């Protein structure tokens, strides 16, 4: 990319920026090398990573971070507890008739929570594959309000964490439109 940018610049500017372009190329090469090393570690040492990568939006980095952070999936009695463990559950403060929803607790591992949110952004974004999780998140985002999209992303991140745990423990094959297919069968 840096060569393409350099071609459109004036000679003086290109001479000044040449060291910066070389540094960018060097960094890109290092990133590719680390990505390959991470792929190799995931395949050889952590085979459960491939189970988690069935979900579109979960790459090697997210899956490997999930496996290394959770360590033992059987320490949770229910998969729903993983969302709370990561601090993705909103707090509640009941006061008489009103039940306002507070911000998420942000307890637990910050990096894995960030990875889950990035995965949720991909799922809800323009490149996300059609799935029950995506449809559910879009329905939440359509409710409106100034923070609807943000709340939907966090909710999808929480559900994604639960889904990954369920896949890991059960060793199941992921079906993106599982609930939709059940509905279609019931109607037929």
PDB file of N, CA and C in Angstrom, residues 56-58 62 114-124 156-157 160:
ATOM      1  N   UNK A  56     -19.016 -16.919  12.102  1.00  0.00           N
ATOM      2  CA  UNK A  56     -18.434 -15.858  11.280  1.00  0.00           C
ATOM      3  C   UNK A  56     -18.299 -14.608  12.143  1.00  0.00           C
ATOM      4  N   UNK A  57     -17.126 -14.029  12.129  1.00  0.00           N
ATOM      5  CA  UNK A  57     -16.843 -12.881  12.981  1.00  0.00           C
ATOM      6  C   UNK A  57     -15.901 -13.259  14.114  1.00  0.00           C
ATOM      7  N   UNK A  58     -15.645 -14.561  14.262  1.00  0.00           N
ATOM      8  CA  UNK A  58     -14.706 -15.043  15.272  1.00  0.00           C
ATOM      9  C   UNK A  58     -13.510 -15.619  14.530  1.00  0.00           C
ATOM     10  N   UNK A  62      -9.599 -13.925  18.270  1.00  0.00           N
ATOM     11  CA  UNK A  62     -10.706 -13.921  19.229  1.00  0.00           C
ATOM     12  C   UNK A  62     -10.856 -15.299  19.862  1.00  0.00           C
ATOM     13  N   UNK A 114     -13.207  -6.776  25.045  1.00  0.00           N
ATOM     14  CA  UNK A 114     -12.981  -5.969  23.845  1.00  0.00           C
ATOM     15  C   UNK A 114     -13.058  -6.832  22.595  1.00  0.00           C
ATOM     16  N   UNK A 115     -12.489  -8.030  22.654  1.00  0.00           N
ATOM     17  CA  UNK A 115     -12.534  -8.946  21.509  1.00  0.00           C
ATOM     18  C   UNK A 115     -13.978  -9.361  21.197  1.00  0.00           C
ATOM     19  N   UNK A 116     -14.763  -9.624  22.226  1.00  0.00           N
ATOM     20  CA  UNK A 116     -16.163 -10.005  22.026  1.00  0.00           C
ATOM     21  C   UNK A 116     -16.941  -8.858  21.374  1.00  0.00           C
ATOM     22  N   UNK A 117     -16.663  -7.645  21.803  1.00  0.00           N
ATOM     23  CA  UNK A 117     -17.334  -6.475  21.226  1.00  0.00           C
ATOM     24  C   UNK A 117     -16.908  -6.299  19.765  1.00  0.00           C
ATOM     25  N   UNK A 118     -15.645  -6.538  19.450  1.00  0.00           N
ATOM     26  CA  UNK A 118     -15.202  -6.441  18.057  1.00  0.00           C
ATOM     27  C   UNK A 118     -15.887  -7.493  17.196  1.00  0.00           C
ATOM     28  N   UNK A 119     -16.014  -8.706  17.731  1.00  0.00           N
ATOM     29  CA  UNK A 119     -16.730  -9.757  17.007  1.00  0.00           C
ATOM     30  C   UNK A 119     -18.181  -9.375  16.776  1.00  0.00           C
ATOM     31  N   UNK A 120     -18.799  -8.758  17.782  1.00  0.00           N
ATOM     32  CA  UNK A 120     -20.191  -8.314  17.660  1.00  0.00           C
ATOM     33  C   UNK A 120     -20.329  -7.213  16.613  1.00  0.00           C
ATOM     34  N   UNK A 121     -19.367  -6.309  16.557  1.00  0.00           N
ATOM     35  CA  UNK A 121     -19.383  -5.258  15.527  1.00  0.00           C
ATOM     36  C   UNK A 121     -19.339  -5.881  14.134  1.00  0.00           C
ATOM     37  N   UNK A 122     -18.514  -6.903  13.964  1.00  0.00           N
ATOM     38  CA  UNK A 122     -18.432  -7.566  12.662  1.00  0.00           C
ATOM     39  C   UNK A 122     -19.760  -8.246  12.327  1.00  0.00           C
ATOM     40  N   UNK A 123     -20.326  -8.950  13.286  1.00  0.00           N
ATOM     41  CA  UNK A 123     -21.585  -9.673  13.067  1.00  0.00           C
ATOM     42  C   UNK A 123     -22.700  -8.712  12.668  1.00  0.00           C
ATOM     43  N   UNK A 124     -22.765  -7.560  13.322  1.00  0.00           N
ATOM     44  CA  UNK A 124     -23.821  -6.592  13.034  1.00  0.00           C
ATOM     45  C   UNK A 124     -23.476  -5.662  11.873  1.00  0.00           C
ATOM     46  N   UNK A 156     -25.119  -8.439  21.732  1.00  0.00           N
ATOM     47  CA  UNK A 156     -24.630  -9.470  20.809  1.00  0.00           C
ATOM     48  C   UNK A 156     -23.289 -10.013  21.311  1.00  0.00           C
ATOM     49  N   UNK A 157     -22.440  -9.155  21.868  1.00  0.00           N
ATOM     50  CA  UNK A 157     -21.162  -9.616  22.423  1.00  0.00           C
ATOM     51  C   UNK A 157     -21.402 -10.595  23.572  1.00  0.00           C
ATOM     52  N   UNK A 160     -22.637 -13.780  22.087  1.00  0.00           N
ATOM     53  CA  UNK A 160     -21.531 -14.423  21.393  1.00  0.00           C
ATOM     54  C   UNK A 160     -20.654 -15.185  22.390  1.00  0.00           C
TER      55      UNK A 160
END
